[in-house]
Structures are given as C-alpha cells and as structure tokens.
Tab-separated table of C-alpha atoms in Angstrom:
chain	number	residue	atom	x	y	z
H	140	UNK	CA	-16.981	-17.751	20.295
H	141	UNK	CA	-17.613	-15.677	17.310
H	142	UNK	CA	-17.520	-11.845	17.833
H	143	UNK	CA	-21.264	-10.484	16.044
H	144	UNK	CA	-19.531	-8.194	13.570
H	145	UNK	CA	-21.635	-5.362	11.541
H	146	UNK	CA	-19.986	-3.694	8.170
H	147	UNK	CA	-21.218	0.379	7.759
H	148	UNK	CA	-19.924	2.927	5.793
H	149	UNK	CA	-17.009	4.720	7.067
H	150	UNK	CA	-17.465	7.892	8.753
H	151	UNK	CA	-14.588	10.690	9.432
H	152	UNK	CA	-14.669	9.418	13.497
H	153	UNK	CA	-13.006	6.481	12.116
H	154	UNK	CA	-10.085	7.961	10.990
H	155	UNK	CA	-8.336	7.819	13.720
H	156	UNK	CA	-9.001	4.335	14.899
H	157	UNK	CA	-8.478	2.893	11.464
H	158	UNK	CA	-4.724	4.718	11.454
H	159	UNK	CA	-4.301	3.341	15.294
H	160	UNK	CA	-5.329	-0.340	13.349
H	161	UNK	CA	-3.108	-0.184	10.232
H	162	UNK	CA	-0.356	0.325	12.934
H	163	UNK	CA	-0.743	-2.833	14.461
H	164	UNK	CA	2.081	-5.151	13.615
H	165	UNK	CA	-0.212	-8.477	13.540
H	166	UNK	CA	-3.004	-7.012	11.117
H	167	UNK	CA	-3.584	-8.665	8.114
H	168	UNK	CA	-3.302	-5.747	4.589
H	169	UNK	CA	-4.317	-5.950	0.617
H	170	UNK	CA	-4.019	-3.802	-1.642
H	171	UNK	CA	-0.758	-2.349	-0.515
H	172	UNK	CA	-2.498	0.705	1.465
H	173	UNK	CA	0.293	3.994	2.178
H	174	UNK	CA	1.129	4.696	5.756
H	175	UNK	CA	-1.633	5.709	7.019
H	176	UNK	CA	-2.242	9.212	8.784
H	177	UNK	CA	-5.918	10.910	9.475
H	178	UNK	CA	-5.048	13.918	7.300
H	179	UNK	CA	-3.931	11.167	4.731
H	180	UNK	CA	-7.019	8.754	4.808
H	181	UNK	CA	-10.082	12.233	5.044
H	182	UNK	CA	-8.437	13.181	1.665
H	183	UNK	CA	-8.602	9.679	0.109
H	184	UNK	CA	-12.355	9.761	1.165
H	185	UNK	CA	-12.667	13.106	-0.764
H	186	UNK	CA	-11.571	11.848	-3.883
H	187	UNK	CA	-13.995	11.378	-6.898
H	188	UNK	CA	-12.777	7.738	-8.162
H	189	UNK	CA	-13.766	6.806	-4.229
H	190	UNK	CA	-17.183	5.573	-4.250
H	191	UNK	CA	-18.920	6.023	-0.514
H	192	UNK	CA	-20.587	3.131	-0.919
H	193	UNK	CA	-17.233	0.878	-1.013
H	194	UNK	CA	-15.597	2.755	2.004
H	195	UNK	CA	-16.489	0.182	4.559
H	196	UNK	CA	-15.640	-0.838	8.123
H	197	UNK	CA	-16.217	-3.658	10.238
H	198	UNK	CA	-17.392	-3.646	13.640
H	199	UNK	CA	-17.614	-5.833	16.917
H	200	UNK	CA	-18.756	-4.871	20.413
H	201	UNK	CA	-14.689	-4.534	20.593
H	202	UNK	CA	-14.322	-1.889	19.080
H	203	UNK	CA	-13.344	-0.769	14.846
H	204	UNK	CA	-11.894	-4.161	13.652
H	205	UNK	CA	-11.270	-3.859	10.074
H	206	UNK	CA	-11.543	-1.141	6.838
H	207	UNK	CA	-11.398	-1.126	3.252
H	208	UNK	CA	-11.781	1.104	0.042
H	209	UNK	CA	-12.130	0.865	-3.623
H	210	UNK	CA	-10.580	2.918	-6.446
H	211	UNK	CA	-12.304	2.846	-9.482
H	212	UNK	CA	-9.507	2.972	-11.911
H	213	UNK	CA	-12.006	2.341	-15.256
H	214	UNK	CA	-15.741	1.735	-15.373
H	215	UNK	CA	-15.107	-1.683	-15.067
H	216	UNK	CA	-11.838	-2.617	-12.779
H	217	UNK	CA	-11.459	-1.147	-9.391
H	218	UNK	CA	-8.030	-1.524	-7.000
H	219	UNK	CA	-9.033	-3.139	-3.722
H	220	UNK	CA	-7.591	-2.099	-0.448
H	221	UNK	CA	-8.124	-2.967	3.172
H	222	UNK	CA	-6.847	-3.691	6.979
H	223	UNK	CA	-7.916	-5.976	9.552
H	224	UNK	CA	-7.500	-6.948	12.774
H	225	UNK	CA	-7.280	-10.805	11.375
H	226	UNK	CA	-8.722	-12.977	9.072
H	227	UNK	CA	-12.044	-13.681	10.481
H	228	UNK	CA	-12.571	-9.944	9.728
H	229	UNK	CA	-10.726	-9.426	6.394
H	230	UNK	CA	-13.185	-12.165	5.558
H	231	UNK	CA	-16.481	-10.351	5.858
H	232	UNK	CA	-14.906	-7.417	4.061
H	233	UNK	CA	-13.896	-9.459	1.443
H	234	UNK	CA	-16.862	-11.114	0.787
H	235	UNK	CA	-18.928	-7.674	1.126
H	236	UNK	CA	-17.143	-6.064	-1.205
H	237	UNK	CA	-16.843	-8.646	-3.642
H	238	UNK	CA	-20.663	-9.282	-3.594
H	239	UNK	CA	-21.407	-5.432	-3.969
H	240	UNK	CA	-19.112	-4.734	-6.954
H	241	UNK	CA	-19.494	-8.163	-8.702
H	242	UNK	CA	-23.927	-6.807	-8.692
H	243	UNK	CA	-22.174	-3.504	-10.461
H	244	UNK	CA	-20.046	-5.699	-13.068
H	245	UNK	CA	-16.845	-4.108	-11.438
H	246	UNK	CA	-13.870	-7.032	-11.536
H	247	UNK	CA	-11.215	-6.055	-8.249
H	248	UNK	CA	-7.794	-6.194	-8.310
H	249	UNK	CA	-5.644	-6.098	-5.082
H	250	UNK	CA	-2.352	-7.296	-3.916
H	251	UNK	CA	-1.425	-9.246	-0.282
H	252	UNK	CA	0.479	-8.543	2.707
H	253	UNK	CA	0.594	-9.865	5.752
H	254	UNK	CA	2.951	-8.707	8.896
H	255	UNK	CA	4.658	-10.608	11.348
H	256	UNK	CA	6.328	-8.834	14.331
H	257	UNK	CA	6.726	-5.835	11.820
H	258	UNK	CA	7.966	-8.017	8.745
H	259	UNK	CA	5.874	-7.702	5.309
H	260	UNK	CA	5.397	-10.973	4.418
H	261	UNK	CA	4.039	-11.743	0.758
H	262	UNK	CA	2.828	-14.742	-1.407
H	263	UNK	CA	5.114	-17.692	-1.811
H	264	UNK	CA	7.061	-16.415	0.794
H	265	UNK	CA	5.087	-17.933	3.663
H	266	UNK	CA	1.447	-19.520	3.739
H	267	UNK	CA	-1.079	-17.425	5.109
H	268	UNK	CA	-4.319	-18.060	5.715
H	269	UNK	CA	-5.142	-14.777	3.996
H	270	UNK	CA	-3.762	-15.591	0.826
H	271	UNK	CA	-5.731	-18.707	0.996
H	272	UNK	CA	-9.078	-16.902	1.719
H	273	UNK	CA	-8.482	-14.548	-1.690
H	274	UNK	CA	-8.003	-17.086	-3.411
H	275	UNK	CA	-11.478	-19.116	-2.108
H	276	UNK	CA	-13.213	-15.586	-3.152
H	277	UNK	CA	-11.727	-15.537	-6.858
H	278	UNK	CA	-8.627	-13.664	-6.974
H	279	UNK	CA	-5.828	-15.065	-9.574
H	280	UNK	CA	-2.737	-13.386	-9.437
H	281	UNK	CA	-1.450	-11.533	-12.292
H	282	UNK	CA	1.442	-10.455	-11.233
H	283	UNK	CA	4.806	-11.992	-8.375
H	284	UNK	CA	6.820	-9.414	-6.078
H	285	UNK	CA	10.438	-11.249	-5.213
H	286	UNK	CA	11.803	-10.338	-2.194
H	287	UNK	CA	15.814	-10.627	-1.804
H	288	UNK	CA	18.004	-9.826	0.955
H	289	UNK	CA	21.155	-8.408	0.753
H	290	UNK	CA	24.338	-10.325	2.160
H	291	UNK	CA	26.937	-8.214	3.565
H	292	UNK	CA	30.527	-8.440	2.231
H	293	UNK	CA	33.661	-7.175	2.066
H	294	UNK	CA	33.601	-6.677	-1.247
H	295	UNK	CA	34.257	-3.171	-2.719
H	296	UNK	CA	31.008	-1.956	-5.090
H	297	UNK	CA	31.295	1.304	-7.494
H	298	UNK	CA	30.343	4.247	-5.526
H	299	UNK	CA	31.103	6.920	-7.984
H	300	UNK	CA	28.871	8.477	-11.094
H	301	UNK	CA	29.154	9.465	-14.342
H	302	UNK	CA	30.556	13.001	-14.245
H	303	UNK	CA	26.731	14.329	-15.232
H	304	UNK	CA	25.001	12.756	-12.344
H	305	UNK	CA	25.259	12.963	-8.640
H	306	UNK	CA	23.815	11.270	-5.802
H	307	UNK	CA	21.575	13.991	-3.732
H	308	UNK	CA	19.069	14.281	-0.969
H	309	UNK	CA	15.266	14.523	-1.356
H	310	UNK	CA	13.921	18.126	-1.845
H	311	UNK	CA	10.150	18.905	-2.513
H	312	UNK	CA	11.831	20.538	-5.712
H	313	UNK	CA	12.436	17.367	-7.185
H	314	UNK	CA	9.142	16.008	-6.671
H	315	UNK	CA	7.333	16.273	-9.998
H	316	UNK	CA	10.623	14.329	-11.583
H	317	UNK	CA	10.781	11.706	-8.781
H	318	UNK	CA	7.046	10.867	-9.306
H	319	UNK	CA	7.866	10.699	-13.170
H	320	UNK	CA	10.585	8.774	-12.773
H	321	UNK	CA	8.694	6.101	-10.387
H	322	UNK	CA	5.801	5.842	-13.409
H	323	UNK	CA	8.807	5.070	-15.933
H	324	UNK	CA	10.511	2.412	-13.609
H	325	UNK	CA	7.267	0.459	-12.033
H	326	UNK	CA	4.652	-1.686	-14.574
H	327	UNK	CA	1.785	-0.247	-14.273
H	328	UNK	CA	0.032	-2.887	-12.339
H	329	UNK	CA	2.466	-1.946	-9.539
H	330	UNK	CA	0.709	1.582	-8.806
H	331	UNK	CA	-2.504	1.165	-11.260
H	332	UNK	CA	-5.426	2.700	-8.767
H	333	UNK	CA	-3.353	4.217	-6.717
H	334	UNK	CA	-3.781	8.324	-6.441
H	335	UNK	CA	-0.436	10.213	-7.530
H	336	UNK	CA	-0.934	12.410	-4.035
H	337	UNK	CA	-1.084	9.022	-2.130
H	338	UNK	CA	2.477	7.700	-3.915
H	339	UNK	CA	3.822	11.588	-3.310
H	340	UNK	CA	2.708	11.290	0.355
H	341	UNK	CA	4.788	8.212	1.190
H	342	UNK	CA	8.529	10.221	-0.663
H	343	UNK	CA	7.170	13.065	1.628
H	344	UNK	CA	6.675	10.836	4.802
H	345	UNK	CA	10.146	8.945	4.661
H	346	UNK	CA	12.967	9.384	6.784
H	347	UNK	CA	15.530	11.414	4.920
H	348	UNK	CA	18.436	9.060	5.260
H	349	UNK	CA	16.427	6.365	4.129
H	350	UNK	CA	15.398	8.216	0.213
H	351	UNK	CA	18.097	9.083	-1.781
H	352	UNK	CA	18.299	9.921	-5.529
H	353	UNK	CA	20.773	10.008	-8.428
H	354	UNK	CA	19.885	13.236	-10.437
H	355	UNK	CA	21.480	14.673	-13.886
H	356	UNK	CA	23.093	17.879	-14.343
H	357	UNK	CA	19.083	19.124	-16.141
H	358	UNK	CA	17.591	18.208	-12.706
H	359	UNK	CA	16.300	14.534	-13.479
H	360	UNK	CA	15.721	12.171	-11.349
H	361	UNK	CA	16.935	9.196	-13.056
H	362	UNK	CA	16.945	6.464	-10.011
H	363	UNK	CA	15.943	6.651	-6.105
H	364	UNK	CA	16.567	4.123	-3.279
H	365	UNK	CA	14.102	3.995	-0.718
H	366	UNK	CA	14.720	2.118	2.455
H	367	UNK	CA	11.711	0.867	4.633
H	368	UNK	CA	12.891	0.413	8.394
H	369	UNK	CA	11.099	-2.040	10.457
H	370	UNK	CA	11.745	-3.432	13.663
C-alpha cells in the first residue's frame, strides 16, 4: 500500500534528518549533492541564488522521506538537486519541482546517481528505475561521466616530477589555487550551480591521505587526486 506522502518547505529541524537520509546507502541522489553535514546544508539554505520556495521535503507518517533544492544559476536555468528514500518519493519531488519552475519559465538541469551497498552507480552503467523516471519527466542528457577502474600491475609507472613541481599534502593555504585549478580542469557543466563554498567544503572534508596535489615552485596547484573511499 501506498504511503500518503505531503511535500512542505524545508525547515532548519530537518537538517538533521535529511543528513541522517543522504547517509543511507540505498537512497536514490541527482544533482550530485556534497556530503552532507547540518552546518553544511543551514548555509546552503542561506544563500541568495536558493529560492525558499524550491527547498522542499517529502513526508509520510514514517517519518522525512525525501529533499531537494534548486540553484538558480541564470534567470532562466536552475541546477536541480535532491535525495530520497526511493523512487516512489524522488518521484513526487520530481514532478513538484518540475511543475513549479516550468509555471516560472525556469528549464532544470541535474545529473543521476544512484547507490548500491555504498557504490555510485551512474547512467549506462546499470538501469535504474530512476534514470528512467527523469527521463519520463523531460530530462535529456547533455553531458556522459565514464567510470574506469584501475587494474593492478606490476608494472613500474613514473613517480618522479619535473624538478619545479612536487607532490604535497593539502593545506588550507593552498585553497584559493586548488579551487582555481578545479574551474580550469572541469567543463563547466560539471560544477555549473554549484556554490564555490560547497566544492571548498568537500577538499576540506576529505581524508588527508586520500587528496593530494602536485604544486609548482610559485605555489600552484597544477593537478590534485582525490580518492573517494566506500565500503
């Protein structure tokens, strides 16, 4: 039987359930959302290009089962993000928000993931019934993310620089460059929407054997490696 489910704006009580949701490994994610934290989701509410009216969750008589948010990166395109227990919920999000900002001549623009037992899993690289219900609404995708894994060997690989550059630790110092140098590497409709504080946030948040970067002898960053651990 179908849970009665009821979408209201978001209110900072939710914080902490919708961080407690995002955690579960089985939820269903668009938009590529950071990982969450309370602190980290009261100051994406604060924001100006965060409209109120498009913070949403959904309800049951279970509990918080589902939230979303829109960016409005110009007057007319907005980045769509969101979490949810499953689909059945993603669904009336969706079709909420889609509905309110299609009456406001705002076109969305997300992206898809889906986890499995911790695994991301995207488009093309198994069929979800997510990716199917996006695509019902409207969504076209503009853009692919290829995911390859890498085979052990015994093979040796370069492990040395150029005498200028050198392989480092994070620092907050080297912050501002990082950030610069992730807007030169990444299209832009990799982190279009997203808040420069949100992308900072996840450098700051990772585990420091797991972010390292190459810097010159001027204090560039001019590549990082960032490993995301799951299960």
């Amino acid at each position: 039987m179908t849970a009665f489910a009821t979408i209201r704006p978001v209110g900072p009580d939710d914080a902490s359930d919708i961080v407690k949701l995002a955690e579960n490994l089985e939820c269903v994610q668009w938009g590529g959302l950071p990982p969450l934290t309370t602190q980290l989701l009261l100051g994406r509410w604060r924001q100006p290009n965060i409209t109120p009216t498009f913070v949403q969750v959904v309800e049951t008589d279970r509990g918080l089962q589902g939230y979303s948010d829109v960016y409005q990166v110009t007057p007319q395109l907005a980045r769509f993000h969101g979490v949810a227990t499953n689909v059945e919920m993603a669904a009336k999000l969706i079709d909420w928000t889609r509905d309110k900002t299609a009456s406001q001549g705002m076109t969305l623009q997300t992206s898809l993931s889906s986890k499995v037992e911790g695994r991301t899993l995207f488009p093309k690289i198994v069929d979800h019934p997510l990716y199917s219900l996006v695509a019902k609404t409207g969504f076209t995708p503009v853009s692919t993310t290829r995911v390859m894994r890498l085979r052990r060997n015994s093979e040796s690989i370069y492990r040395t620089f150029p005498k200028s550059y050198r392989l480092t630790d994070y620092d907050e110092s080297l912050l501002p460059a990082l950030i610069a140098t992730y807007y030169a590497a990444w299209p832009k409709d990799y982190y279009e929407g997203d808040e420069t504080s949100d992308i900072a946030e996840i450098f700051r948040q990772a585990n420091p054997r797991d972010l390292r970067l190459v810097i010159s002898d001027v204090g560039e960053v001019v590549a990082y490696v960032l490993v995301s651990r799951t299960t």
